[in-house]
mmCIF file of C-alpha atoms in Angstrom:
data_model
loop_
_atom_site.group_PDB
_atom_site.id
_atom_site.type_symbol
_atom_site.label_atom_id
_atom_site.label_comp_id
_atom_site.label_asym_id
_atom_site.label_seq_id
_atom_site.Cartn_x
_atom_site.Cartn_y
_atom_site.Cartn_z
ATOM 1 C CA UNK S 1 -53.410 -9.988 -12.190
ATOM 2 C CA UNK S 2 -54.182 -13.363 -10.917
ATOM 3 C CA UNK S 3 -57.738 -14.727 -9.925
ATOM 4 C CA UNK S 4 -58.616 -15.402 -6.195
ATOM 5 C CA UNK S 5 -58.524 -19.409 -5.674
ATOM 6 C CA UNK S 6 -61.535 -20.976 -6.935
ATOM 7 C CA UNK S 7 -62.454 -18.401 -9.312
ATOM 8 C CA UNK S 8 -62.049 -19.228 -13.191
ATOM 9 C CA UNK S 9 -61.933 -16.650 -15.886
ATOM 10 C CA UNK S 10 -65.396 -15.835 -17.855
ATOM 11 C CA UNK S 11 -64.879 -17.323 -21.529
ATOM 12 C CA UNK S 12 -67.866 -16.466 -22.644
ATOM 13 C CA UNK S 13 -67.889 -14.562 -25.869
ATOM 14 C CA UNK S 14 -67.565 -10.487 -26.256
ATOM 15 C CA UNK S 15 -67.983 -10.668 -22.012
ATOM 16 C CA UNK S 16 -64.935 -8.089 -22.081
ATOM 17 C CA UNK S 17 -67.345 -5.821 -24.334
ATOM 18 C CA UNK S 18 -70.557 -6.194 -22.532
ATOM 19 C CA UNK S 19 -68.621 -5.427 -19.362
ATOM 20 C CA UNK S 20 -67.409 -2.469 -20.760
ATOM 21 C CA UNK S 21 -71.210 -1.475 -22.015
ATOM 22 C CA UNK S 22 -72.264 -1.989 -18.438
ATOM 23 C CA UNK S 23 -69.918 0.297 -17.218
ATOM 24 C CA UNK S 24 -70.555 2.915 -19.301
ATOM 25 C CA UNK S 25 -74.145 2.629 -18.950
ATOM 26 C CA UNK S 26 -74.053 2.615 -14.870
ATOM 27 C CA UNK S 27 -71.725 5.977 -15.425
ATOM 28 C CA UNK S 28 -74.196 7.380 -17.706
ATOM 29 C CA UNK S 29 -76.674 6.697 -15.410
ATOM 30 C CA UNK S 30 -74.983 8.402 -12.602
ATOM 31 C CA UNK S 31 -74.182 11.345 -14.363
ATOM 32 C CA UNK S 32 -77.582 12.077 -15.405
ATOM 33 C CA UNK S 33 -78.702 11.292 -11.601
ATOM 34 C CA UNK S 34 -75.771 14.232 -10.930
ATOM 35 C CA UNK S 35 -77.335 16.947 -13.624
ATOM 36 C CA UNK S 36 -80.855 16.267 -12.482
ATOM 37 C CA UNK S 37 -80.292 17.114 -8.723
ATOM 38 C CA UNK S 38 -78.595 19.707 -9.480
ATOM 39 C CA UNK S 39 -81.049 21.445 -11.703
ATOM 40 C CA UNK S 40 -83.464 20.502 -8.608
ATOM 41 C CA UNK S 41 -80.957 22.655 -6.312
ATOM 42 C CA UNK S 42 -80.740 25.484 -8.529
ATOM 43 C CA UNK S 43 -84.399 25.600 -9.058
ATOM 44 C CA UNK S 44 -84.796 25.381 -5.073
ATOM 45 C CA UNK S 45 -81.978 27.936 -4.565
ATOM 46 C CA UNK S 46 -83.601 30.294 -7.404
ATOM 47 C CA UNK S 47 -86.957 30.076 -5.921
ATOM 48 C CA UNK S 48 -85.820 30.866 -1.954
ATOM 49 C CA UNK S 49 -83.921 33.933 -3.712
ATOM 50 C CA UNK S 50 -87.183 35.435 -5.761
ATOM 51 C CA UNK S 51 -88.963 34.657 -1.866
ATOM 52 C CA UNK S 52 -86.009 36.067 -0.316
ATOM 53 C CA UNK S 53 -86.064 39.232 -2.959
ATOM 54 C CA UNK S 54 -89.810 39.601 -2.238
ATOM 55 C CA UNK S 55 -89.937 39.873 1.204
ATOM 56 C CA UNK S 56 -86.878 42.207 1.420
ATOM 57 C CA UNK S 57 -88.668 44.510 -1.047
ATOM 58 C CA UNK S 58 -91.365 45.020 1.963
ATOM 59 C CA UNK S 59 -89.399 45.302 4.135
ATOM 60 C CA UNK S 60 -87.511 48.109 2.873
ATOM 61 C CA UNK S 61 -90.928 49.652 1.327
ATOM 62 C CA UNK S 62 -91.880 49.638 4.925
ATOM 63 C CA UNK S 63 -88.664 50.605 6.534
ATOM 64 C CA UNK S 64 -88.589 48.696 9.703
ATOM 65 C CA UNK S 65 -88.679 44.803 10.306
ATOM 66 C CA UNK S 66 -92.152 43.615 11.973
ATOM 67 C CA UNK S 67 -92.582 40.016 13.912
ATOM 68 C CA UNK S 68 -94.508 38.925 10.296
ATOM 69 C CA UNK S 69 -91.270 39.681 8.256
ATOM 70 C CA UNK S 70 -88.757 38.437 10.842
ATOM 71 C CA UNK S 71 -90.625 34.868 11.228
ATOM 72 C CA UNK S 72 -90.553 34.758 7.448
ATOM 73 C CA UNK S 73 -87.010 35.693 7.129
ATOM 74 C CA UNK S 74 -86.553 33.542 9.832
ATOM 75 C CA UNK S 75 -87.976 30.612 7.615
ATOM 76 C CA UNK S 76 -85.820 31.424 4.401
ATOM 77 C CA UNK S 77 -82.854 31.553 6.922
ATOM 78 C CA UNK S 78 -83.207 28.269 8.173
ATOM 79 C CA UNK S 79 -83.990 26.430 4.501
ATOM 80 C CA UNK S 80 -80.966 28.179 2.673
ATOM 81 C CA UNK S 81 -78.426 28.004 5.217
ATOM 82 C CA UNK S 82 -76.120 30.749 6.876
ATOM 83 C CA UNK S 83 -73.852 31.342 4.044
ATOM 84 C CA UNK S 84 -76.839 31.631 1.384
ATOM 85 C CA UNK S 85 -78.671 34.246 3.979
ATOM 86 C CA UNK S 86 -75.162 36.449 4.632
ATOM 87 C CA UNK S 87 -74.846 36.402 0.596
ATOM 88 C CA UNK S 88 -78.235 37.898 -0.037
ATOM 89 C CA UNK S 89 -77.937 40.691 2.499
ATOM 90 C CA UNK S 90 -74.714 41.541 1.310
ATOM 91 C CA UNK S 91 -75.597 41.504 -2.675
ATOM 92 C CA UNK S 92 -78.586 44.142 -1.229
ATOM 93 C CA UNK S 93 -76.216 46.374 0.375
ATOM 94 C CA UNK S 94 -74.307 46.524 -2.907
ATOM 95 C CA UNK S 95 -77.183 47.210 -4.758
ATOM 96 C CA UNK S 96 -77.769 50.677 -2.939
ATOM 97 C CA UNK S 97 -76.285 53.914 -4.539
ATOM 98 C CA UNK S 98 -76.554 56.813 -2.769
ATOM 99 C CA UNK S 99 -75.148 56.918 0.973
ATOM 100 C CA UNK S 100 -78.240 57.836 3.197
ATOM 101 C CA UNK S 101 -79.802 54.073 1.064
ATOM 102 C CA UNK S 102 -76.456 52.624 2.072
ATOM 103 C CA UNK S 103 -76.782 53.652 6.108
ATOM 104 C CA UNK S 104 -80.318 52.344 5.650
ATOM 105 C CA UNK S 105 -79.340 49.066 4.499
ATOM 106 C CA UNK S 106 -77.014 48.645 6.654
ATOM 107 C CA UNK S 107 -78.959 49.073 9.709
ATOM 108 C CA UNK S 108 -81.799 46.551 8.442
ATOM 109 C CA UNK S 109 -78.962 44.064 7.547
ATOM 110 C CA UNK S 110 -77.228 44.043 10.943
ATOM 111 C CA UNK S 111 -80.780 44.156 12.132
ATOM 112 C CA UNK S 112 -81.528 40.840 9.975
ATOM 113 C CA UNK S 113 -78.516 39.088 10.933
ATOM 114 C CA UNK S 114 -80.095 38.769 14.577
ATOM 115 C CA UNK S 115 -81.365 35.692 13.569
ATOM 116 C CA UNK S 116 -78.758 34.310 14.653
ATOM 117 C CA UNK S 117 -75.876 36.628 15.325
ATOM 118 C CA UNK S 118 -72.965 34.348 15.707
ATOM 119 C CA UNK S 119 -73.537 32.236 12.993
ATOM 120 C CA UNK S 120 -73.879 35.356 10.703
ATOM 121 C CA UNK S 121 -70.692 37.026 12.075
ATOM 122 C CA UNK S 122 -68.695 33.556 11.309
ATOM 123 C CA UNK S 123 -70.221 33.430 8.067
ATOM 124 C CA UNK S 124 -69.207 37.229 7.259
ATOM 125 C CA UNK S 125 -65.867 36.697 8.764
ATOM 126 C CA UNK S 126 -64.513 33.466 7.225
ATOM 127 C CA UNK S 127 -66.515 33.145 4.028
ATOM 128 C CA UNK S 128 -67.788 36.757 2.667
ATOM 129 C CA UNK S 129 -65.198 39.073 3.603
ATOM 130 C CA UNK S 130 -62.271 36.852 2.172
ATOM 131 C CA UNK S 131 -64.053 35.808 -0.949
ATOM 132 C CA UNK S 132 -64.492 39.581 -1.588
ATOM 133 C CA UNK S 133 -60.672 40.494 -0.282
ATOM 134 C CA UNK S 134 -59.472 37.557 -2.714
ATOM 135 C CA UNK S 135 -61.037 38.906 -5.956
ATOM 136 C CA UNK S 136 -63.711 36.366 -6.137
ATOM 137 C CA UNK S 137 -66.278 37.791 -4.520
ATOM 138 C CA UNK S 138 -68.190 41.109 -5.916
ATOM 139 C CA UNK S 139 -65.054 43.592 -6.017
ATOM 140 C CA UNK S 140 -68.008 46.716 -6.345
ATOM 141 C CA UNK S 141 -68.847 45.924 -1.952
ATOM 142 C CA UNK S 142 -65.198 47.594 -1.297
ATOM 143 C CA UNK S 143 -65.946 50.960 -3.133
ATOM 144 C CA UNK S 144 -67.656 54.084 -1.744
ATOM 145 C CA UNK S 145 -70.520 54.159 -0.067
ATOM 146 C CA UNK S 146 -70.633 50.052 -0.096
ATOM 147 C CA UNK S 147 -67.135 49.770 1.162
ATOM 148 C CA UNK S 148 -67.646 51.743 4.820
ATOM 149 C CA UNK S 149 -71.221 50.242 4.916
ATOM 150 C CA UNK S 150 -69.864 46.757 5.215
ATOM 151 C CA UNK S 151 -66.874 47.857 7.717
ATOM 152 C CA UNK S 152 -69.429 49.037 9.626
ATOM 153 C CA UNK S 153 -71.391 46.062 9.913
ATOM 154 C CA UNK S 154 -68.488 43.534 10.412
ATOM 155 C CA UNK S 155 -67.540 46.044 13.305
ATOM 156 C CA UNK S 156 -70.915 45.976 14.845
ATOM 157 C CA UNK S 157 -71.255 42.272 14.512
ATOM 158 C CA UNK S 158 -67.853 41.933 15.964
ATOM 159 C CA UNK S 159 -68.577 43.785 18.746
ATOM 160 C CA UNK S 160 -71.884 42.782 19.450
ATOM 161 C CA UNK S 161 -70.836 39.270 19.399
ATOM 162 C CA UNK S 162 -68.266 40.235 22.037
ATOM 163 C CA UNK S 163 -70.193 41.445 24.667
ATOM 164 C CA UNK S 164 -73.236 39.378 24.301
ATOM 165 C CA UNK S 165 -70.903 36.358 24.465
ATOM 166 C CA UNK S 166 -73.966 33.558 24.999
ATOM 167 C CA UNK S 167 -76.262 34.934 22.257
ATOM 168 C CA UNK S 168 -78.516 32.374 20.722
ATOM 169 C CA UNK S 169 -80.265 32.047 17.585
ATOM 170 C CA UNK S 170 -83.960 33.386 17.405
ATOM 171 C CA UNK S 171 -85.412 29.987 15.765
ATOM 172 C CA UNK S 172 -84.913 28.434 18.572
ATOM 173 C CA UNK S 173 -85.134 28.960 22.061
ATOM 174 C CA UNK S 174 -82.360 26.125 22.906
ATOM 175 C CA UNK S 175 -80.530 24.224 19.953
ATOM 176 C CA UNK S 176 -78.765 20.562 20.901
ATOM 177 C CA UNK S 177 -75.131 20.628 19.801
ATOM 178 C CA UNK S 178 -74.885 24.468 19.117
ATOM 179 C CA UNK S 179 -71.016 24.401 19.036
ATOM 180 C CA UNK S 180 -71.046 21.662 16.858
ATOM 181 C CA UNK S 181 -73.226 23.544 14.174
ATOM 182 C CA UNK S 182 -70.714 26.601 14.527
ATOM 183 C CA UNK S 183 -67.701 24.288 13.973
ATOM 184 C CA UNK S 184 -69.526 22.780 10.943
ATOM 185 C CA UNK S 185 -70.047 25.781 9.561
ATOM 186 C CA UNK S 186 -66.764 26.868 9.998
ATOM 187 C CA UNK S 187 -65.360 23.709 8.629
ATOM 188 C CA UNK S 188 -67.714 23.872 5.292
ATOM 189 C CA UNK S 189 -66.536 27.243 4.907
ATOM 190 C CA UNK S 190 -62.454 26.510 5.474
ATOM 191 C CA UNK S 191 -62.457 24.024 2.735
ATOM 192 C CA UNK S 192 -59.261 23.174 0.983
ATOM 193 C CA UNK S 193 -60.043 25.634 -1.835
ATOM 194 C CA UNK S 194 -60.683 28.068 0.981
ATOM 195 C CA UNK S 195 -60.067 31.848 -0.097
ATOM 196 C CA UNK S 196 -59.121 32.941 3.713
ATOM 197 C CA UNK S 197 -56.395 29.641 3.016
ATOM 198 C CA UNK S 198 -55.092 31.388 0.217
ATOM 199 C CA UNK S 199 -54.607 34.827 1.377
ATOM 200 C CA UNK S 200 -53.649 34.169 5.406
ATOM 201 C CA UNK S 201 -50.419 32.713 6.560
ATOM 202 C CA UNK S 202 -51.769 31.191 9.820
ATOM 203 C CA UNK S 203 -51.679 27.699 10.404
ATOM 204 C CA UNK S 204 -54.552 27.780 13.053
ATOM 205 C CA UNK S 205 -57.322 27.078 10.674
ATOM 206 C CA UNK S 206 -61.129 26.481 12.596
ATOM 207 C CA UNK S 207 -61.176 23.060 11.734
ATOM 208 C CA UNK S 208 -61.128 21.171 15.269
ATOM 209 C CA UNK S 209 -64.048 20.231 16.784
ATOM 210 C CA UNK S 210 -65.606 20.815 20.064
ATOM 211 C CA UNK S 211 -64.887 24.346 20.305
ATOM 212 C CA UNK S 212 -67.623 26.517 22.333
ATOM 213 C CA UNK S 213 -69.085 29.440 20.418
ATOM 214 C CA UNK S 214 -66.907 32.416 22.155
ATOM 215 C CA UNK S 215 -63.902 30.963 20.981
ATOM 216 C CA UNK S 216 -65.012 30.714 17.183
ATOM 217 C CA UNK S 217 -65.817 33.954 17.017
ATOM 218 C CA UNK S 218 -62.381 34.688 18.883
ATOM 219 C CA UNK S 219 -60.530 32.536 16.130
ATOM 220 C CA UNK S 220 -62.349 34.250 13.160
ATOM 221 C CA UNK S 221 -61.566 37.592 14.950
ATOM 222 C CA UNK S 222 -57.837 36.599 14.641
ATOM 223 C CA UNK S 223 -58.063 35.287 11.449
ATOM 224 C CA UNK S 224 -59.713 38.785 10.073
ATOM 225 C CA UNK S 225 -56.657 40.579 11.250
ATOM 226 C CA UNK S 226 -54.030 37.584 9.885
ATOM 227 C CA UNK S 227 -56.116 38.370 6.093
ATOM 228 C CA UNK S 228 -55.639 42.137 6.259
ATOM 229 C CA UNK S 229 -51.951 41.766 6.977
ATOM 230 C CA UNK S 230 -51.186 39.656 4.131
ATOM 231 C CA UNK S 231 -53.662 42.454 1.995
ATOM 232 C CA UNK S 232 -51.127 45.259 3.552
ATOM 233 C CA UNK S 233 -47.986 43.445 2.381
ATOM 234 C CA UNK S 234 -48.832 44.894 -0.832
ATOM 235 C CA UNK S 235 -47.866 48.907 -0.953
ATOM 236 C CA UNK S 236 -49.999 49.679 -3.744
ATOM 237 C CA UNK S 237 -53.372 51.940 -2.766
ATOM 238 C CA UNK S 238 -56.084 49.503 -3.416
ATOM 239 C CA UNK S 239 -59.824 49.052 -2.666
ATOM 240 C CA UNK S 240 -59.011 46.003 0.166
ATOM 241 C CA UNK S 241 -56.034 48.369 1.430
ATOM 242 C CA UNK S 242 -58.886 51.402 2.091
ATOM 243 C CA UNK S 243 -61.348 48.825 3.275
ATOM 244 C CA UNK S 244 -58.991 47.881 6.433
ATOM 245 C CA UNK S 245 -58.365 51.835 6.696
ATOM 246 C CA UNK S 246 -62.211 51.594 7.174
ATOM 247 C CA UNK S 247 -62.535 49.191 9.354
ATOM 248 C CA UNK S 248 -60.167 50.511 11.738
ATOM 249 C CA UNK S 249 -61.764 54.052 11.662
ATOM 250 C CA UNK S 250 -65.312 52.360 12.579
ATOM 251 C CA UNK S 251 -63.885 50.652 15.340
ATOM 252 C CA UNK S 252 -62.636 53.840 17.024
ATOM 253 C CA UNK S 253 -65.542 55.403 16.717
ATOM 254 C CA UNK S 254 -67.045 52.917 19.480
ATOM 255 C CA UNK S 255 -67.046 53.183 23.255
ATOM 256 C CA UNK S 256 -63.738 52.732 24.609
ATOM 257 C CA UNK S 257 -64.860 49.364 26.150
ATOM 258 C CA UNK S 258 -65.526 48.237 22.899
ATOM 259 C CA UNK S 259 -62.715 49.400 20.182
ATOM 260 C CA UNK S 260 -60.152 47.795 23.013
ATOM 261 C CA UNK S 261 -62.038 44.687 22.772
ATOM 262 C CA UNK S 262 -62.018 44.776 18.981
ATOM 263 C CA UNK S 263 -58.524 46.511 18.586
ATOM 264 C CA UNK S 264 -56.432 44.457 21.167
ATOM 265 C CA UNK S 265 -55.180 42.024 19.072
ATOM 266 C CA UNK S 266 -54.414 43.888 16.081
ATOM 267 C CA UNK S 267 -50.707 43.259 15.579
ATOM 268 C CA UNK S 268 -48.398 46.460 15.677
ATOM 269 C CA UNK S 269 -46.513 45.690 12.664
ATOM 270 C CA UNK S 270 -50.013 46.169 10.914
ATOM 271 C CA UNK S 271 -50.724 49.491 12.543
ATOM 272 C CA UNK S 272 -47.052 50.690 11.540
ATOM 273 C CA UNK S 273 -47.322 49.616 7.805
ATOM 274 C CA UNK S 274 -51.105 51.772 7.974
ATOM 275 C CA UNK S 275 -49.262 54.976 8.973
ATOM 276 C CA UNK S 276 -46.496 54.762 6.531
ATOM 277 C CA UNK S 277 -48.672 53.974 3.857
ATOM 278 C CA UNK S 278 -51.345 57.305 5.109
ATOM 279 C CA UNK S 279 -49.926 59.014 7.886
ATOM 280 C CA UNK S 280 -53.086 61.616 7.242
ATOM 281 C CA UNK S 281 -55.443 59.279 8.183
ATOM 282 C CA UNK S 282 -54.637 58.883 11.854
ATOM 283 C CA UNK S 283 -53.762 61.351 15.001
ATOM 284 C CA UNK S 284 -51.705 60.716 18.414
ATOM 285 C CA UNK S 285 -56.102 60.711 19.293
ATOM 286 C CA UNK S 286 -56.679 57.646 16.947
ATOM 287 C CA UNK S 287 -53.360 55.863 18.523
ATOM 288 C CA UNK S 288 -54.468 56.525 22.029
ATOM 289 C CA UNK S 289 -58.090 54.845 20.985
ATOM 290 C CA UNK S 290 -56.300 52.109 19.583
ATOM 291 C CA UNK S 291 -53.343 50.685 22.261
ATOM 292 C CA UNK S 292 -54.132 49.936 25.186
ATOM 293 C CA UNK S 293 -52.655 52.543 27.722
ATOM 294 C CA UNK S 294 -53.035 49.639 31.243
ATOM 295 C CA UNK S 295 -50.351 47.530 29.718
ATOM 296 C CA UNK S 296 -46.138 48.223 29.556
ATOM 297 C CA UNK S 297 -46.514 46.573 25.896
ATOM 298 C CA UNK S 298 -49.628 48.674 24.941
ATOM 299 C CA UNK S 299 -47.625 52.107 26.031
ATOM 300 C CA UNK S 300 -44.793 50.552 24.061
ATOM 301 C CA UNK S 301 -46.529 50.164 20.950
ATOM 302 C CA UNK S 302 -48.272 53.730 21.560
ATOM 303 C CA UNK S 303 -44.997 55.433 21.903
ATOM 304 C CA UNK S 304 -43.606 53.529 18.528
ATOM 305 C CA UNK S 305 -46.493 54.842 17.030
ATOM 306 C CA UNK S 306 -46.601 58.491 18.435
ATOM 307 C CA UNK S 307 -42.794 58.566 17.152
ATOM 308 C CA UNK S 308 -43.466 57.229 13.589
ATOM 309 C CA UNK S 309 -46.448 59.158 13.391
ATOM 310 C CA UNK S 310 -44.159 62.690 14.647
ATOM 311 C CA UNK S 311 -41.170 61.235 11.743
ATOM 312 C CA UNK S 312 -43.598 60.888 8.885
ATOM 313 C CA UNK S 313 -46.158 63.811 8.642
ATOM 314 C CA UNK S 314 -44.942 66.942 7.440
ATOM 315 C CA UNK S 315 -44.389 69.624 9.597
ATOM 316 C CA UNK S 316 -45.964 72.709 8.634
ATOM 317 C CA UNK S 317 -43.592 76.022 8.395
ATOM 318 C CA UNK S 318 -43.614 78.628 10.975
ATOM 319 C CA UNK S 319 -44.478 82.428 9.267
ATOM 320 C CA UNK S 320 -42.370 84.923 11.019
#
């Protein structure tokens, strides 16, 4: 390659070789700069999880939250980040065993994630829930009781989230640039080695900016049902397979004002591939919960489903 004009080549002995040793050593140097923060993370993250660990062991000792507890978790929420914070509820709630601990947790969790609801629902939707669906996540939070514990919450959230559209976080009263800080979050979390990437075949990824905080939460809502019907493609009976069955029984068991909310934009073709799979599992009840009855398209997919429904289940012999 030739030299820029006025430049001469260095003909000083071994400079090849001590330009190589400078190299090396400036790359050594940055590599050790690499591994020392971050052993300083780790440590940091470590230490906010033994605090973390600590202060949830009171709080379940004492069974309800107090102002003392939620200022404190308030603090550990605010140094470790959202996704940190959703990841340590959700590793307690799989640390339960029996069911009535499972309901218990769950409650305190949901109650904990008031912090700042919206961020905590995004964070569940697009970054705990697929990590789990996709196998890399702790496969033991989709089995009984764990499984229907954290349908429940992701309903709740969901729903909560829905009607309270303009909920705020409890650090602070008003935040500059709150959609921004949603979007950001949603960004880190749809990386290009994204697991909700992997397993959804949407195109409309949470990536643009600008978006208000009622329409991330409508995107991630979306998104949830996109990742459970890629999971139902597969017609093998599976823990992610009875963790949508889950979710969808949860959601009927709300006020009607809230499953249509939440079950409104669950594609047909999902509910259809549901009954086939376990026509047991629902009733013409469940189907009239589900579609909504005010619209020509909602009494059209009811009517599918009431037919399928009639085809598939077994009719039981009359005794003369």
């Amino acid at each position: 390659m030739p030299l820029p004009e006025g430049e001469e080549m260095d003909t000083r002995p071994f400079f090849a070789k001590r330009n190589d040793m400078m190299v090396n050593i400036l790359k050594n140097m940055r590599n050790e700069i690499a591994v020392a923060k971050q052993r300083d993370e780790n440590n940091q993250i470590s230490n906010l999880s033994a605090s973390f660990t600590k202060l949830w062991e009171v709080v379940w000792d004492n069974s309800q939250v107090t102002l003392d507890t939620t200022k404190e978790m308030a603090r550990l929420y605010t140094t470790g980040g959202t996704h940190w914070f959703v990841k340590m509820l959700i590793g307690k709630l799989n640390s339960q065993v029996y069911s009535e601990d499972v309901s218990k947790c769950g409650d305190m969790i949901f109650s904990m994630m008031h912090i700042d609801l919206p961020a905590c629902t995004l964070s569940l939707l697009i970054n705990t829930i697929p990590s789990i669906l996709a196998g890399d996540g702790e496969m033991e939070s989709l089995c009984y009781p764990a499984g229907n514990a954290l349908a429940r919450l992701t309903v709740h959230c969901l729903a909560a989230n829905i009607k309270i559209k303009t909920s705020g976080p409890y650090t602070t009263k008003k935040r500059k640039f709150r959609s921004v800080e949603l979007t950001d979050l949603c960004n880190h979390a749809f990386n290009p080695a994204s697991k909700m990437r992997k397993l959804s075949t949407s195109d409309k990824i949470i990536q643009a900016g600008g978006q208000t905080q009622e329409q991330l939460i409508t995107q991630a809502h979306h998104s949830l049902y996109q990742l459970f019907h890629q999971i139902c493609t597969d017609s093998s009976k599976n823990p992610k397979l009875e963790f949508v069955y889950a979710f969808i029984e949860q959601c009927i068991e709300l006020d009607n004002e809230d499953c249509s909310a939440l079950m409104s934009i669950m594609p047909a073709s999902l509910l259809y591939h549901l009954i086939r799979m376990e026509p047991s599992r629902f009733s013409p009840h469940c189907l009239l919960r589900i579609f909504d009855t005010g619209s020509q398209q909602g009494r059209r997919n009811l009517l599918t489903g009431l037919c399928l429904l009639r085809n598939i289940t077994p009719r039981t012999p009359v005794v003369k």
